[in-house]
Amino acid sequence: MTEQEAYLQLAALCAQAEHCQQEMRDKMRRWELDETMQDRIVARLIKERYIDDERYARAIVKDKIRYNKWGRRKVQQALWQKHIDSDIQQRVLDEIDEKEYLDVLRPLLKQKRKSIKAESDYELNQKLVRFALGRGFGFDIIRQCLDVSDEMEETEEYFD
């Protein structure tokens, strides 16, 4: 495969969806292109704005939180696996809207609460905390959501 052919294939791929440098390098490695050729192609893709790791990171963060219902830690791990620079990771993760983040976790916990079998409130909360931690949410935000849902439950019982 020539350098031009590789560039055109990768540019077409990047035009269809967001991709990061690492994904392009992995693909070229599978095509067995040499390192200097890979560097030139990646530099050209960046220069022509086909690849932008910060734009890619923003898309990943938005998608993983909204659609996959992931927490910050799990999203950060996904970005780390794609070799996104830690400065970019931090900048993009700091942009997460706190209200939207809470709006993802609350219904997730409410739904999970219905399917958990527990003998006490303590055991139920422990299982919910483990579930949310596994999704990548931080303990402080989990606690905040659990406290709110416990208060709402008590209020509902009072009015029934």
PDB file of C-alpha atoms in Angstrom:
ATOM      1  CA  MET A   1       0.000   0.000   0.000  1.00  0.00           C
ATOM      2  CA  THR A   2       1.371   3.398  -0.924  1.00  0.00           C
ATOM      3  CA  GLU A   3       1.418   6.406   1.380  1.00  0.00           C
ATOM      4  CA  GLN A   4      -1.234   8.182  -0.715  1.00  0.00           C
ATOM      5  CA  GLU A   5      -3.553   5.147  -0.690  1.00  0.00           C
ATOM      6  CA  ALA A   6      -3.224   4.825   3.093  1.00  0.00           C
ATOM      7  CA  TYR A   7      -3.859   8.542   3.553  1.00  0.00           C
ATOM      8  CA  LEU A   8      -6.988   8.450   1.365  1.00  0.00           C
ATOM      9  CA  GLN A   9      -8.414   5.423   3.179  1.00  0.00           C
ATOM     10  CA  LEU A  10      -7.789   6.956   6.596  1.00  0.00           C
ATOM     11  CA  ALA A  11      -9.159  10.347   5.531  1.00  0.00           C
ATOM     12  CA  ALA A  12     -12.344   8.666   4.300  1.00  0.00           C
ATOM     13  CA  LEU A  13     -12.641   6.836   7.608  1.00  0.00           C
ATOM     14  CA  CYS A  14     -12.148  10.054   9.591  1.00  0.00           C
ATOM     15  CA  ALA A  15     -14.716  11.847   7.454  1.00  0.00           C
ATOM     16  CA  GLN A  16     -17.343   9.291   8.511  1.00  0.00           C
ATOM     17  CA  ALA A  17     -16.720   9.332  12.285  1.00  0.00           C
ATOM     18  CA  GLU A  18     -14.421  10.733  14.954  1.00  0.00           C
ATOM     19  CA  HIS A  19     -11.141   8.875  15.335  1.00  0.00           C
ATOM     20  CA  CYS A  20      -8.021   9.533  17.375  1.00  0.00           C
ATOM     21  CA  GLN A  21      -4.347   9.299  16.438  1.00  0.00           C
ATOM     22  CA  GLN A  22      -3.958   5.968  18.205  1.00  0.00           C
ATOM     23  CA  GLU A  23      -6.706   4.297  16.187  1.00  0.00           C
ATOM     24  CA  MET A  24      -5.123   5.475  12.945  1.00  0.00           C
ATOM     25  CA  ARG A  25      -1.666   4.321  14.036  1.00  0.00           C
ATOM     26  CA  ASP A  26      -3.069   0.903  15.022  1.00  0.00           C
ATOM     27  CA  LYS A  27      -4.692   0.555  11.622  1.00  0.00           C
ATOM     28  CA  MET A  28      -1.468   1.508   9.800  1.00  0.00           C
ATOM     29  CA  ARG A  29       0.498  -0.928  11.959  1.00  0.00           C
ATOM     30  CA  ARG A  30      -1.875  -3.698  10.853  1.00  0.00           C
ATOM     31  CA  TRP A  31      -1.199  -2.612   7.261  1.00  0.00           C
ATOM     32  CA  GLU A  32       2.512  -2.936   8.111  1.00  0.00           C
ATOM     33  CA  LEU A  33       3.449   0.623   7.112  1.00  0.00           C
ATOM     34  CA  ASP A  34       6.780   1.844   8.430  1.00  0.00           C
ATOM     35  CA  GLU A  35       7.004   4.345  11.313  1.00  0.00           C
ATOM     36  CA  THR A  36       8.155   7.357   9.294  1.00  0.00           C
ATOM     37  CA  MET A  37       5.335   6.903   6.809  1.00  0.00           C
ATOM     38  CA  GLN A  38       2.864   6.600   9.690  1.00  0.00           C
ATOM     39  CA  ASP A  39       4.194   9.833  11.214  1.00  0.00           C
ATOM     40  CA  ARG A  40       3.831  11.704   7.918  1.00  0.00           C
ATOM     41  CA  ILE A  41       0.285  10.434   7.361  1.00  0.00           C
ATOM     42  CA  VAL A  42      -0.821  11.260  10.914  1.00  0.00           C
ATOM     43  CA  ALA A  43       0.754  14.729  10.681  1.00  0.00           C
ATOM     44  CA  ARG A  44      -1.126  15.364   7.434  1.00  0.00           C
ATOM     45  CA  LEU A  45      -4.431  14.110   8.899  1.00  0.00           C
ATOM     46  CA  ILE A  46      -3.964  16.428  11.881  1.00  0.00           C
ATOM     47  CA  LYS A  47      -2.979  19.386   9.696  1.00  0.00           C
ATOM     48  CA  GLU A  48      -6.080  18.901   7.553  1.00  0.00           C
ATOM     49  CA  ARG A  49      -8.209  18.497  10.718  1.00  0.00           C
ATOM     50  CA  TYR A  50      -9.338  14.953   9.994  1.00  0.00           C
ATOM     51  CA  ILE A  51      -7.909  13.992  13.381  1.00  0.00           C
ATOM     52  CA  ASP A  52      -8.286  16.120  16.486  1.00  0.00           C
ATOM     53  CA  ASP A  53      -7.778  14.273  19.769  1.00  0.00           C
ATOM     54  CA  GLU A  54      -9.592  16.946  21.782  1.00  0.00           C
ATOM     55  CA  ARG A  55     -12.631  16.835  19.493  1.00  0.00           C
ATOM     56  CA  TYR A  56     -12.519  13.031  19.689  1.00  0.00           C
ATOM     57  CA  ALA A  57     -12.318  13.128  23.505  1.00  0.00           C
ATOM     58  CA  ARG A  58     -15.333  15.460  23.714  1.00  0.00           C
ATOM     59  CA  ALA A  59     -17.358  13.105  21.515  1.00  0.00           C
ATOM     60  CA  ILE A  60     -16.355  10.067  23.579  1.00  0.00           C
ATOM     61  CA  VAL A  61     -17.187  11.779  26.872  1.00  0.00           C
ATOM     62  CA  LYS A  62     -20.583  12.923  25.635  1.00  0.00           C
ATOM     63  CA  ASP A  63     -21.503   9.539  24.135  1.00  0.00           C
ATOM     64  CA  LYS A  64     -20.282   7.381  27.003  1.00  0.00           C
ATOM     65  CA  ILE A  65     -22.051   9.456  29.646  1.00  0.00           C
ATOM     66  CA  ARG A  66     -25.324  10.001  27.786  1.00  0.00           C
ATOM     67  CA  TYR A  67     -25.788   6.688  26.039  1.00  0.00           C
ATOM     68  CA  ASN A  68     -23.681   4.151  27.930  1.00  0.00           C
ATOM     69  CA  LYS A  69     -24.392   5.744  31.335  1.00  0.00           C
ATOM     70  CA  TRP A  70     -20.726   5.674  32.351  1.00  0.00           C
ATOM     71  CA  GLY A  71     -19.154   7.704  35.124  1.00  0.00           C
ATOM     72  CA  ARG A  72     -16.078   9.944  34.935  1.00  0.00           C
ATOM     73  CA  ARG A  73     -13.607   7.259  36.000  1.00  0.00           C
ATOM     74  CA  LYS A  74     -14.701   4.763  33.384  1.00  0.00           C
ATOM     75  CA  VAL A  75     -14.691   7.435  30.667  1.00  0.00           C
ATOM     76  CA  GLN A  76     -11.229   8.564  31.761  1.00  0.00           C
ATOM     77  CA  GLN A  77     -10.009   4.989  31.527  1.00  0.00           C
ATOM     78  CA  ALA A  78     -11.404   4.721  27.979  1.00  0.00           C
ATOM     79  CA  LEU A  79      -9.557   7.908  27.008  1.00  0.00           C
ATOM     80  CA  TRP A  80      -6.363   6.605  28.608  1.00  0.00           C
ATOM     81  CA  GLN A  81      -6.645   3.390  26.580  1.00  0.00           C
ATOM     82  CA  LYS A  82      -6.803   5.505  23.420  1.00  0.00           C
ATOM     83  CA  HIS A  83      -3.606   7.317  24.488  1.00  0.00           C
ATOM     84  CA  ILE A  84      -5.325  10.699  24.714  1.00  0.00           C
ATOM     85  CA  ASP A  85      -3.019  13.256  26.356  1.00  0.00           C
ATOM     86  CA  SER A  86      -3.779  13.695  30.077  1.00  0.00           C
ATOM     87  CA  ASP A  87      -4.136  17.486  29.656  1.00  0.00           C
ATOM     88  CA  ILE A  88      -6.866  16.938  27.074  1.00  0.00           C
ATOM     89  CA  GLN A  89      -8.500  14.292  29.279  1.00  0.00           C
ATOM     90  CA  GLN A  90      -8.610  16.625  32.258  1.00  0.00           C
ATOM     91  CA  ARG A  91      -9.874  19.598  30.244  1.00  0.00           C
ATOM     92  CA  VAL A  92     -12.679  17.577  28.645  1.00  0.00           C
ATOM     93  CA  LEU A  93     -13.701  15.808  31.860  1.00  0.00           C
ATOM     94  CA  ASP A  94     -13.863  19.173  33.668  1.00  0.00           C
ATOM     95  CA  GLU A  95     -16.392  20.348  31.058  1.00  0.00           C
ATOM     96  CA  ILE A  96     -18.947  17.709  32.094  1.00  0.00           C
ATOM     97  CA  ASP A  97     -22.159  19.405  33.176  1.00  0.00           C
ATOM     98  CA  GLU A  98     -22.802  18.423  36.801  1.00  0.00           C
ATOM     99  CA  LYS A  99     -26.595  18.512  36.407  1.00  0.00           C
ATOM    100  CA  GLU A 100     -26.486  16.252  33.348  1.00  0.00           C
ATOM    101  CA  TYR A 101     -24.119  13.916  35.192  1.00  0.00           C
ATOM    102  CA  LEU A 102     -26.561  13.652  38.123  1.00  0.00           C
ATOM    103  CA  ASP A 103     -29.453  13.195  35.686  1.00  0.00           C
ATOM    104  CA  VAL A 104     -27.664  10.111  34.343  1.00  0.00           C
ATOM    105  CA  LEU A 105     -26.927   8.518  37.719  1.00  0.00           C
ATOM    106  CA  ARG A 106     -30.246   9.111  39.514  1.00  0.00           C
ATOM    107  CA  PRO A 107     -32.473   7.136  37.094  1.00  0.00           C
ATOM    108  CA  LEU A 108     -29.782   4.473  36.819  1.00  0.00           C
ATOM    109  CA  LEU A 109     -29.827   3.946  40.596  1.00  0.00           C
ATOM    110  CA  LYS A 110     -33.616   4.150  40.735  1.00  0.00           C
ATOM    111  CA  GLN A 111     -33.922   1.441  38.070  1.00  0.00           C
ATOM    112  CA  LYS A 112     -31.301  -0.768  39.714  1.00  0.00           C
ATOM    113  CA  ARG A 113     -32.977  -0.359  43.123  1.00  0.00           C
ATOM    114  CA  LYS A 114     -36.073  -2.134  41.733  1.00  0.00           C
ATOM    115  CA  SER A 115     -34.105  -5.232  40.719  1.00  0.00           C
ATOM    116  CA  ILE A 116     -31.940  -5.631  43.832  1.00  0.00           C
ATOM    117  CA  LYS A 117     -32.906  -8.063  46.564  1.00  0.00           C
ATOM    118  CA  ALA A 118     -31.637  -7.016  49.965  1.00  0.00           C
ATOM    119  CA  GLU A 119     -32.578  -7.784  53.546  1.00  0.00           C
ATOM    120  CA  SER A 120     -31.907  -4.273  54.852  1.00  0.00           C
ATOM    121  CA  ASP A 121     -31.539  -0.702  53.638  1.00  0.00           C
ATOM    122  CA  TYR A 122     -27.847  -0.906  54.483  1.00  0.00           C
ATOM    123  CA  GLU A 123     -27.359  -3.961  52.251  1.00  0.00           C
ATOM    124  CA  LEU A 124     -29.421  -2.353  49.479  1.00  0.00           C
ATOM    125  CA  ASN A 125     -27.301   0.806  49.588  1.00  0.00           C
ATOM    126  CA  GLN A 126     -24.078  -1.227  49.569  1.00  0.00           C
ATOM    127  CA  LYS A 127     -25.197  -3.052  46.444  1.00  0.00           C
ATOM    128  CA  LEU A 128     -26.190   0.212  44.765  1.00  0.00           C
ATOM    129  CA  VAL A 129     -22.832   1.785  45.655  1.00  0.00           C
ATOM    130  CA  ARG A 130     -20.940  -1.199  44.209  1.00  0.00           C
ATOM    131  CA  PHE A 131     -23.053  -1.032  41.050  1.00  0.00           C
ATOM    132  CA  ALA A 132     -22.432   2.699  40.553  1.00  0.00           C
ATOM    133  CA  LEU A 133     -18.704   2.390  41.343  1.00  0.00           C
ATOM    134  CA  GLY A 134     -18.499  -0.315  38.672  1.00  0.00           C
ATOM    135  CA  ARG A 135     -20.042   2.140  36.228  1.00  0.00           C
ATOM    136  CA  GLY A 136     -17.250   4.605  36.995  1.00  0.00           C
ATOM    137  CA  PHE A 137     -19.063   7.081  39.225  1.00  0.00           C
ATOM    138  CA  GLY A 138     -17.298   8.605  42.214  1.00  0.00           C
ATOM    139  CA  PHE A 139     -18.337   7.748  45.753  1.00  0.00           C
ATOM    140  CA  ASP A 140     -19.265  11.336  46.636  1.00  0.00           C
ATOM    141  CA  ILE A 141     -21.782  11.686  43.793  1.00  0.00           C
ATOM    142  CA  ILE A 142     -23.189   8.196  44.478  1.00  0.00           C
ATOM    143  CA  ARG A 143     -23.712   9.104  48.126  1.00  0.00           C
ATOM    144  CA  GLN A 144     -25.384  12.349  47.077  1.00  0.00           C
ATOM    145  CA  CYS A 145     -27.824  10.499  44.781  1.00  0.00           C
ATOM    146  CA  LEU A 146     -28.557   7.793  47.343  1.00  0.00           C
ATOM    147  CA  ASP A 147     -29.296  10.365  50.040  1.00  0.00           C
ATOM    148  CA  VAL A 148     -31.705  12.192  47.725  1.00  0.00           C
ATOM    149  CA  SER A 149     -33.484   8.979  46.679  1.00  0.00           C
ATOM    150  CA  ASP A 150     -33.778   7.838  50.321  1.00  0.00           C
ATOM    151  CA  GLU A 151     -35.379  11.168  51.234  1.00  0.00           C
ATOM    152  CA  MET A 152     -37.774  10.912  48.278  1.00  0.00           C
ATOM    153  CA  GLU A 153     -38.777   7.378  49.298  1.00  0.00           C
ATOM    154  CA  GLU A 154     -39.513   8.483  52.860  1.00  0.00           C
ATOM    155  CA  THR A 155     -41.621  11.379  51.536  1.00  0.00           C
ATOM    156  CA  GLU A 156     -43.573   9.048  49.227  1.00  0.00           C
ATOM    157  CA  GLU A 157     -44.264   6.643  52.121  1.00  0.00           C
ATOM    158  CA  TYR A 158     -45.508   9.545  54.234  1.00  0.00           C
ATOM    159  CA  PHE A 159     -48.058  10.612  51.605  1.00  0.00           C
ATOM    160  CA  ASP A 160     -49.303   7.070  50.798  1.00  0.00           C
TER     161      ASP A 160
END
